[in-house]
Amino acid sequence: MGFGLGIDVGGTWIKGAAVNLDSGIPAGAVRRLRTPAGGTVEAVADTLDRLLGELETQAPLSPDRPIGVAIPSIVRNGVAASAANMDRSWIGLDVRSFLEARLGRAMCVVNDADAAGLAEVRYGAGQDVSGTVLVLTLGTGIGSALIVDGRLVPNLELGHLEVGGRKAESRASALARENEGLGWPEYAVRLQQYLQHVEFLFSPDLIILGGGISACSSEFLPRLSLRSPVVPAGLENSAGVVGAALYAAAGRDALLPA
């Protein structure tokens, strides 16, 4: 598949890299720039412009291949339908058309958790797993991606499920653990309750837990007890970048045989 360029826009950092799409390995270090305060559309576009200038020297890139951009939003045909930890001016914006006009390059826009899910199933912990794979990113909120028989089901917002009368991500995200000062045993109880709920709804063949907290998986994974296997993400913080590049090259059917 050659090389692609992927960017992951987050509430704190905007990360990017040229990615070898045959191996899923970034061609150089994943570069990152601080997300502008407030996360306005224009300010983020300025930062993307700077980042692209740094990235395009990393590897031979086809000028005809779109740049993949993962954003913390529901995305329908390039249009943002929500905004998590970003300015509300993103909502309703045709992000793809805006960035193409602003940056002068073909763009492809995808939900950030969907990008991470595609990357994990193609190159990471979900390789060679058939059936239903659920990828959950535990961070500021809870992102989710569902891949069924190699096909992405886009924009699944499972962090907004209610568990125990509260939104799941307000109880079981990494940020909730930090804000409430929960020890790992207490946090594992909450995560167990949430995972049991989504397991009942989707009966996945594998659950992959990503986000920054996956680096501490030895603290909470042994405390979980589910029917489905649960494993930490394999690509760690590069999953969104790699998945954005993959999505730009192949779309939501990136995992299906050519």
mmCIF file of C-alpha atoms in Angstrom:
data_model
loop_
_atom_site.group_PDB
_atom_site.id
_atom_site.type_symbol
_atom_site.label_atom_id
_atom_site.label_comp_id
_atom_site.label_asym_id
_atom_site.label_seq_id
_atom_site.Cartn_x
_atom_site.Cartn_y
_atom_site.Cartn_z
ATOM 1 C CA MET A 1 0.000 0.000 0.000
ATOM 2 C CA GLY A 2 2.995 2.328 0.275
ATOM 3 C CA PHE A 3 3.066 5.324 2.608
ATOM 4 C CA GLY A 4 0.260 7.493 3.921
ATOM 5 C CA LEU A 5 0.073 10.469 6.208
ATOM 6 C CA GLY A 6 -2.071 10.373 9.340
ATOM 7 C CA ILE A 7 -2.932 13.068 11.887
ATOM 8 C CA ASP A 8 -4.738 12.587 15.194
ATOM 9 C CA VAL A 9 -6.364 15.731 16.600
ATOM 10 C CA GLY A 10 -6.852 15.546 20.349
ATOM 11 C CA GLY A 11 -7.891 17.962 23.058
ATOM 12 C CA THR A 12 -4.289 18.316 24.307
ATOM 13 C CA TRP A 13 -2.008 17.275 21.426
ATOM 14 C CA ILE A 14 -2.179 17.084 17.646
ATOM 15 C CA LYS A 15 -0.015 14.157 16.527
ATOM 16 C CA GLY A 16 1.047 13.009 13.097
ATOM 17 C CA ALA A 17 3.387 10.797 11.118
ATOM 18 C CA ALA A 18 4.029 9.330 7.716
ATOM 19 C CA VAL A 19 3.050 5.666 8.030
ATOM 20 C CA ASN A 20 4.217 2.573 6.169
ATOM 21 C CA LEU A 21 0.800 1.089 5.395
ATOM 22 C CA ASP A 22 2.197 -2.380 4.756
ATOM 23 C CA SER A 23 3.557 -2.662 8.303
ATOM 24 C CA GLY A 24 1.636 0.033 10.208
ATOM 25 C CA ILE A 25 4.930 1.469 11.458
ATOM 26 C CA PRO A 26 5.483 5.252 11.367
ATOM 27 C CA ALA A 27 8.339 6.166 9.026
ATOM 28 C CA GLY A 28 9.795 8.493 11.632
ATOM 29 C CA ALA A 29 8.998 9.695 15.111
ATOM 30 C CA VAL A 30 5.364 10.607 15.723
ATOM 31 C CA ARG A 31 5.508 14.403 15.829
ATOM 32 C CA ARG A 32 3.179 16.355 18.082
ATOM 33 C CA LEU A 33 2.193 19.959 18.586
ATOM 34 C CA ARG A 34 0.101 21.380 21.399
ATOM 35 C CA THR A 35 -3.576 21.743 20.522
ATOM 36 C CA PRO A 36 -4.411 25.468 20.555
ATOM 37 C CA ALA A 37 -6.307 26.613 23.628
ATOM 38 C CA GLY A 38 -10.028 26.458 22.954
ATOM 39 C CA GLY A 39 -9.580 24.200 19.930
ATOM 40 C CA THR A 40 -11.163 26.590 17.428
ATOM 41 C CA VAL A 41 -11.374 25.493 13.811
ATOM 42 C CA GLU A 42 -9.052 28.205 12.460
ATOM 43 C CA ALA A 43 -6.427 27.721 15.174
ATOM 44 C CA VAL A 44 -6.371 23.947 14.690
ATOM 45 C CA ALA A 45 -6.043 24.418 10.911
ATOM 46 C CA ASP A 46 -3.020 26.680 11.473
ATOM 47 C CA THR A 47 -1.427 23.991 13.655
ATOM 48 C CA LEU A 48 -2.155 21.297 11.070
ATOM 49 C CA ASP A 49 -0.456 23.448 8.432
ATOM 50 C CA ARG A 50 2.687 23.645 10.589
ATOM 51 C CA LEU A 51 2.622 19.926 11.325
ATOM 52 C CA LEU A 52 2.218 18.980 7.660
ATOM 53 C CA GLY A 53 5.279 21.019 6.822
ATOM 54 C CA GLU A 54 7.285 18.876 9.251
ATOM 55 C CA LEU A 55 5.795 15.539 8.213
ATOM 56 C CA GLU A 56 6.020 15.637 4.452
ATOM 57 C CA THR A 57 9.790 15.127 4.600
ATOM 58 C CA GLN A 58 9.511 11.825 6.515
ATOM 59 C CA ALA A 59 8.777 9.461 3.614
ATOM 60 C CA PRO A 60 7.892 9.356 -0.097
ATOM 61 C CA LEU A 61 4.215 10.277 -0.229
ATOM 62 C CA SER A 62 1.928 10.069 -3.240
ATOM 63 C CA PRO A 63 0.505 13.533 -4.017
ATOM 64 C CA ASP A 64 -2.765 11.846 -5.003
ATOM 65 C CA ARG A 65 -3.310 10.086 -1.660
ATOM 66 C CA PRO A 66 -5.488 12.028 0.795
ATOM 67 C CA ILE A 67 -4.174 12.924 4.222
ATOM 68 C CA GLY A 68 -6.078 11.165 6.991
ATOM 69 C CA VAL A 69 -7.265 13.302 9.906
ATOM 70 C CA ALA A 70 -8.828 11.725 12.998
ATOM 71 C CA ILE A 71 -10.971 14.092 15.072
ATOM 72 C CA PRO A 72 -12.854 13.696 18.376
ATOM 73 C CA SER A 73 -16.245 13.912 16.708
ATOM 74 C CA ILE A 74 -18.989 11.889 15.105
ATOM 75 C CA VAL A 75 -18.165 12.189 11.389
ATOM 76 C CA ARG A 76 -20.657 11.716 8.563
ATOM 77 C CA ASN A 77 -19.344 12.225 5.034
ATOM 78 C CA GLY A 78 -16.638 14.555 6.311
ATOM 79 C CA VAL A 79 -19.043 16.641 8.424
ATOM 80 C CA ALA A 80 -18.582 16.835 12.212
ATOM 81 C CA ALA A 81 -21.753 16.125 14.183
ATOM 82 C CA SER A 82 -20.265 16.590 17.678
ATOM 83 C CA ALA A 83 -17.175 18.030 19.366
ATOM 84 C CA ALA A 84 -15.449 16.463 22.374
ATOM 85 C CA ASN A 85 -12.970 18.773 24.131
ATOM 86 C CA MET A 86 -12.998 21.084 21.105
ATOM 87 C CA ASP A 87 -14.748 24.361 20.256
ATOM 88 C CA ARG A 88 -18.425 23.964 19.346
ATOM 89 C CA SER A 89 -17.773 25.708 16.022
ATOM 90 C CA TRP A 90 -16.752 22.256 14.730
ATOM 91 C CA ILE A 91 -20.333 20.993 15.012
ATOM 92 C CA GLY A 92 -22.014 21.014 11.591
ATOM 93 C CA LEU A 93 -18.794 21.958 9.798
ATOM 94 C CA ASP A 94 -17.812 20.142 6.611
ATOM 95 C CA VAL A 95 -14.351 19.519 8.034
ATOM 96 C CA ARG A 96 -13.066 17.755 4.955
ATOM 97 C CA SER A 97 -13.978 20.598 2.583
ATOM 98 C CA PHE A 98 -12.774 23.252 5.031
ATOM 99 C CA LEU A 99 -9.354 21.642 5.483
ATOM 100 C CA GLU A 100 -8.958 20.967 1.772
ATOM 101 C CA ALA A 101 -9.587 24.632 1.005
ATOM 102 C CA ARG A 102 -7.429 25.841 3.876
ATOM 103 C CA LEU A 103 -4.459 23.488 3.359
ATOM 104 C CA GLY A 104 -4.597 22.842 -0.365
ATOM 105 C CA ARG A 105 -4.451 19.041 -0.029
ATOM 106 C CA ALA A 106 -6.976 16.232 -0.440
ATOM 107 C CA MET A 107 -8.184 15.217 3.018
ATOM 108 C CA CYS A 108 -10.110 12.347 4.579
ATOM 109 C CA VAL A 109 -11.736 12.823 7.999
ATOM 110 C CA VAL A 110 -12.626 10.037 10.453
ATOM 111 C CA ASN A 111 -13.707 9.676 14.071
ATOM 112 C CA ASP A 112 -10.634 9.250 16.287
ATOM 113 C CA ALA A 113 -11.772 6.053 18.024
ATOM 114 C CA ASP A 114 -12.724 4.519 14.665
ATOM 115 C CA ALA A 115 -9.210 5.291 13.408
ATOM 116 C CA ALA A 116 -7.649 3.635 16.456
ATOM 117 C CA GLY A 117 -9.910 0.609 16.046
ATOM 118 C CA LEU A 118 -8.961 0.097 12.409
ATOM 119 C CA ALA A 119 -5.278 0.315 13.280
ATOM 120 C CA GLU A 120 -5.521 -2.171 16.149
ATOM 121 C CA VAL A 121 -7.324 -4.750 14.033
ATOM 122 C CA ARG A 122 -5.037 -4.343 11.020
ATOM 123 C CA TYR A 123 -1.685 -4.048 12.798
ATOM 124 C CA GLY A 124 -2.129 -4.380 16.557
ATOM 125 C CA ALA A 125 -3.785 -6.568 19.171
ATOM 126 C CA GLY A 126 -6.703 -7.506 16.925
ATOM 127 C CA GLN A 127 -4.730 -8.986 14.038
ATOM 128 C CA ASP A 128 -6.097 -12.292 12.721
ATOM 129 C CA VAL A 129 -9.128 -12.161 15.035
ATOM 130 C CA SER A 130 -12.335 -12.986 13.169
ATOM 131 C CA GLY A 131 -15.859 -12.057 14.173
ATOM 132 C CA THR A 132 -16.581 -9.035 16.353
ATOM 133 C CA VAL A 133 -13.803 -6.913 17.855
ATOM 134 C CA LEU A 134 -14.576 -4.042 20.211
ATOM 135 C CA VAL A 135 -11.884 -1.414 20.768
ATOM 136 C CA LEU A 136 -12.348 0.985 23.691
ATOM 137 C CA THR A 137 -10.065 3.960 24.315
ATOM 138 C CA LEU A 138 -9.997 5.019 27.968
ATOM 139 C CA GLY A 139 -8.860 8.607 28.262
ATOM 140 C CA THR A 140 -10.609 11.932 28.842
ATOM 141 C CA GLY A 141 -13.766 10.069 27.869
ATOM 142 C CA ILE A 142 -14.394 6.613 26.430
ATOM 143 C CA GLY A 143 -14.051 6.182 22.690
ATOM 144 C CA SER A 144 -15.299 3.054 20.964
ATOM 145 C CA ALA A 145 -14.883 1.257 17.657
ATOM 146 C CA LEU A 146 -16.697 -1.884 16.559
ATOM 147 C CA ILE A 147 -15.329 -4.053 13.754
ATOM 148 C CA VAL A 148 -17.513 -6.926 12.563
ATOM 149 C CA ASP A 149 -16.069 -9.468 10.124
ATOM 150 C CA GLY A 150 -13.525 -6.931 8.901
ATOM 151 C CA ARG A 151 -15.996 -4.067 8.462
ATOM 152 C CA LEU A 152 -16.031 -0.952 10.647
ATOM 153 C CA VAL A 153 -19.363 0.112 12.154
ATOM 154 C CA PRO A 154 -18.702 3.882 12.311
ATOM 155 C CA ASN A 155 -19.448 6.432 15.028
ATOM 156 C CA LEU A 156 -20.367 4.064 17.851
ATOM 157 C CA GLU A 157 -20.513 6.248 20.972
ATOM 158 C CA LEU A 158 -20.473 3.654 23.745
ATOM 159 C CA GLY A 159 -18.966 6.051 26.264
ATOM 160 C CA HIS A 160 -22.411 7.651 26.456
ATOM 161 C CA LEU A 161 -24.164 4.515 27.657
ATOM 162 C CA GLU A 162 -25.655 4.855 31.135
ATOM 163 C CA VAL A 163 -24.277 2.523 33.780
ATOM 164 C CA GLY A 164 -25.519 2.829 37.343
ATOM 165 C CA GLY A 165 -27.557 5.922 36.438
ATOM 166 C CA ARG A 166 -24.568 7.874 35.101
ATOM 167 C CA LYS A 167 -22.876 8.247 31.755
ATOM 168 C CA ALA A 168 -20.240 5.501 31.524
ATOM 169 C CA GLU A 169 -17.353 7.802 30.678
ATOM 170 C CA SER A 170 -18.052 9.907 33.770
ATOM 171 C CA ARG A 171 -17.402 6.779 35.875
ATOM 172 C CA ALA A 172 -14.963 4.552 33.991
ATOM 173 C CA SER A 173 -12.708 6.796 31.904
ATOM 174 C CA ALA A 174 -9.065 7.362 32.816
ATOM 175 C CA LEU A 175 -9.916 10.972 33.664
ATOM 176 C CA ALA A 176 -12.690 9.882 36.056
ATOM 177 C CA ARG A 177 -10.212 7.632 37.874
ATOM 178 C CA GLU A 178 -7.738 10.503 38.224
ATOM 179 C CA ASN A 179 -10.295 13.122 39.218
ATOM 180 C CA GLU A 180 -11.824 10.924 41.906
ATOM 181 C CA GLY A 181 -8.495 9.582 43.152
ATOM 182 C CA LEU A 182 -9.552 5.972 42.646
ATOM 183 C CA GLY A 183 -7.105 3.200 43.399
ATOM 184 C CA TRP A 184 -6.766 0.404 40.863
ATOM 185 C CA PRO A 185 -9.042 -2.025 42.761
ATOM 186 C CA GLU A 186 -11.838 0.587 42.924
ATOM 187 C CA TYR A 187 -11.360 1.545 39.312
ATOM 188 C CA ALA A 188 -11.417 -2.090 38.190
ATOM 189 C CA VAL A 189 -14.842 -2.531 39.843
ATOM 190 C CA ARG A 190 -16.243 0.333 37.768
ATOM 191 C CA LEU A 191 -14.568 -0.867 34.585
ATOM 192 C CA GLN A 192 -15.876 -4.395 35.193
ATOM 193 C CA GLN A 193 -19.429 -3.072 35.476
ATOM 194 C CA TYR A 194 -19.114 -1.113 32.245
ATOM 195 C CA LEU A 195 -17.460 -3.918 30.285
ATOM 196 C CA GLN A 196 -20.063 -6.425 31.421
ATOM 197 C CA HIS A 197 -22.734 -4.113 30.041
ATOM 198 C CA VAL A 198 -21.149 -3.709 26.603
ATOM 199 C CA GLU A 199 -20.280 -7.411 26.507
ATOM 200 C CA PHE A 200 -23.955 -8.241 27.055
ATOM 201 C CA LEU A 201 -24.992 -5.862 24.254
ATOM 202 C CA PHE A 202 -22.458 -6.940 21.598
ATOM 203 C CA SER A 203 -20.989 -10.342 22.590
ATOM 204 C CA PRO A 204 -17.563 -9.457 21.154
ATOM 205 C CA ASP A 205 -14.980 -12.096 20.328
ATOM 206 C CA LEU A 206 -12.280 -9.741 21.643
ATOM 207 C CA ILE A 207 -12.182 -6.509 23.661
ATOM 208 C CA ILE A 208 -9.127 -4.280 23.208
ATOM 209 C CA LEU A 209 -8.498 -1.537 25.760
ATOM 210 C CA GLY A 210 -6.513 1.428 24.476
ATOM 211 C CA GLY A 211 -5.794 5.004 25.442
ATOM 212 C CA GLY A 212 -2.977 6.130 27.709
ATOM 213 C CA ILE A 213 -4.220 3.931 30.523
ATOM 214 C CA SER A 214 -3.391 0.788 28.518
ATOM 215 C CA ALA A 215 0.239 1.248 29.611
ATOM 216 C CA CYS A 216 -0.963 0.412 33.146
ATOM 217 C CA SER A 217 -3.011 -2.623 32.084
ATOM 218 C CA SER A 218 -1.215 -4.926 34.524
ATOM 219 C CA GLU A 219 -2.801 -2.918 37.349
ATOM 220 C CA PHE A 220 -6.411 -3.568 36.340
ATOM 221 C CA LEU A 221 -6.698 -6.322 33.699
ATOM 222 C CA PRO A 222 -6.063 -9.177 36.189
ATOM 223 C CA ARG A 223 -8.951 -7.841 38.293
ATOM 224 C CA LEU A 224 -11.484 -8.140 35.422
ATOM 225 C CA SER A 225 -13.608 -11.218 34.801
ATOM 226 C CA LEU A 226 -15.522 -11.413 31.526
ATOM 227 C CA ARG A 227 -16.495 -14.122 29.049
ATOM 228 C CA SER A 228 -14.768 -12.255 26.204
ATOM 229 C CA PRO A 229 -10.958 -12.039 26.137
ATOM 230 C CA VAL A 230 -9.718 -8.568 27.143
ATOM 231 C CA VAL A 231 -6.269 -7.383 26.044
ATOM 232 C CA PRO A 232 -4.356 -4.082 26.032
ATOM 233 C CA ALA A 233 -3.899 -2.179 22.783
ATOM 234 C CA GLY A 234 -0.771 -3.012 20.833
ATOM 235 C CA LEU A 235 -0.114 0.329 19.124
ATOM 236 C CA GLU A 236 -0.517 2.517 22.214
ATOM 237 C CA ASN A 237 -0.543 6.246 21.417
ATOM 238 C CA SER A 238 0.206 5.864 17.701
ATOM 239 C CA ALA A 239 -3.050 4.011 16.927
ATOM 240 C CA GLY A 240 -5.035 7.112 15.937
ATOM 241 C CA VAL A 241 -2.272 8.365 13.643
ATOM 242 C CA VAL A 242 -1.808 4.973 11.967
ATOM 243 C CA GLY A 243 -5.554 4.432 11.616
ATOM 244 C CA ALA A 244 -6.102 7.877 10.090
ATOM 245 C CA ALA A 245 -3.496 7.135 7.412
ATOM 246 C CA LEU A 246 -5.049 3.711 6.772
ATOM 247 C CA TYR A 247 -8.569 5.137 6.518
ATOM 248 C CA ALA A 248 -7.442 7.782 4.039
ATOM 249 C CA ALA A 249 -5.915 5.063 1.848
ATOM 250 C CA ALA A 250 -8.689 2.501 1.980
ATOM 251 C CA GLY A 251 -11.795 3.846 3.761
ATOM 252 C CA ARG A 252 -14.057 1.982 6.172
ATOM 253 C CA ASP A 253 -13.489 -1.271 4.261
ATOM 254 C CA ALA A 254 -9.737 -1.111 4.959
ATOM 255 C CA LEU A 255 -9.786 -4.492 6.693
ATOM 256 C CA LEU A 256 -11.603 -6.409 3.944
ATOM 257 C CA PRO A 257 -9.627 -8.381 1.337
ATOM 258 C CA ALA A 258 -8.835 -6.370 -1.779
#
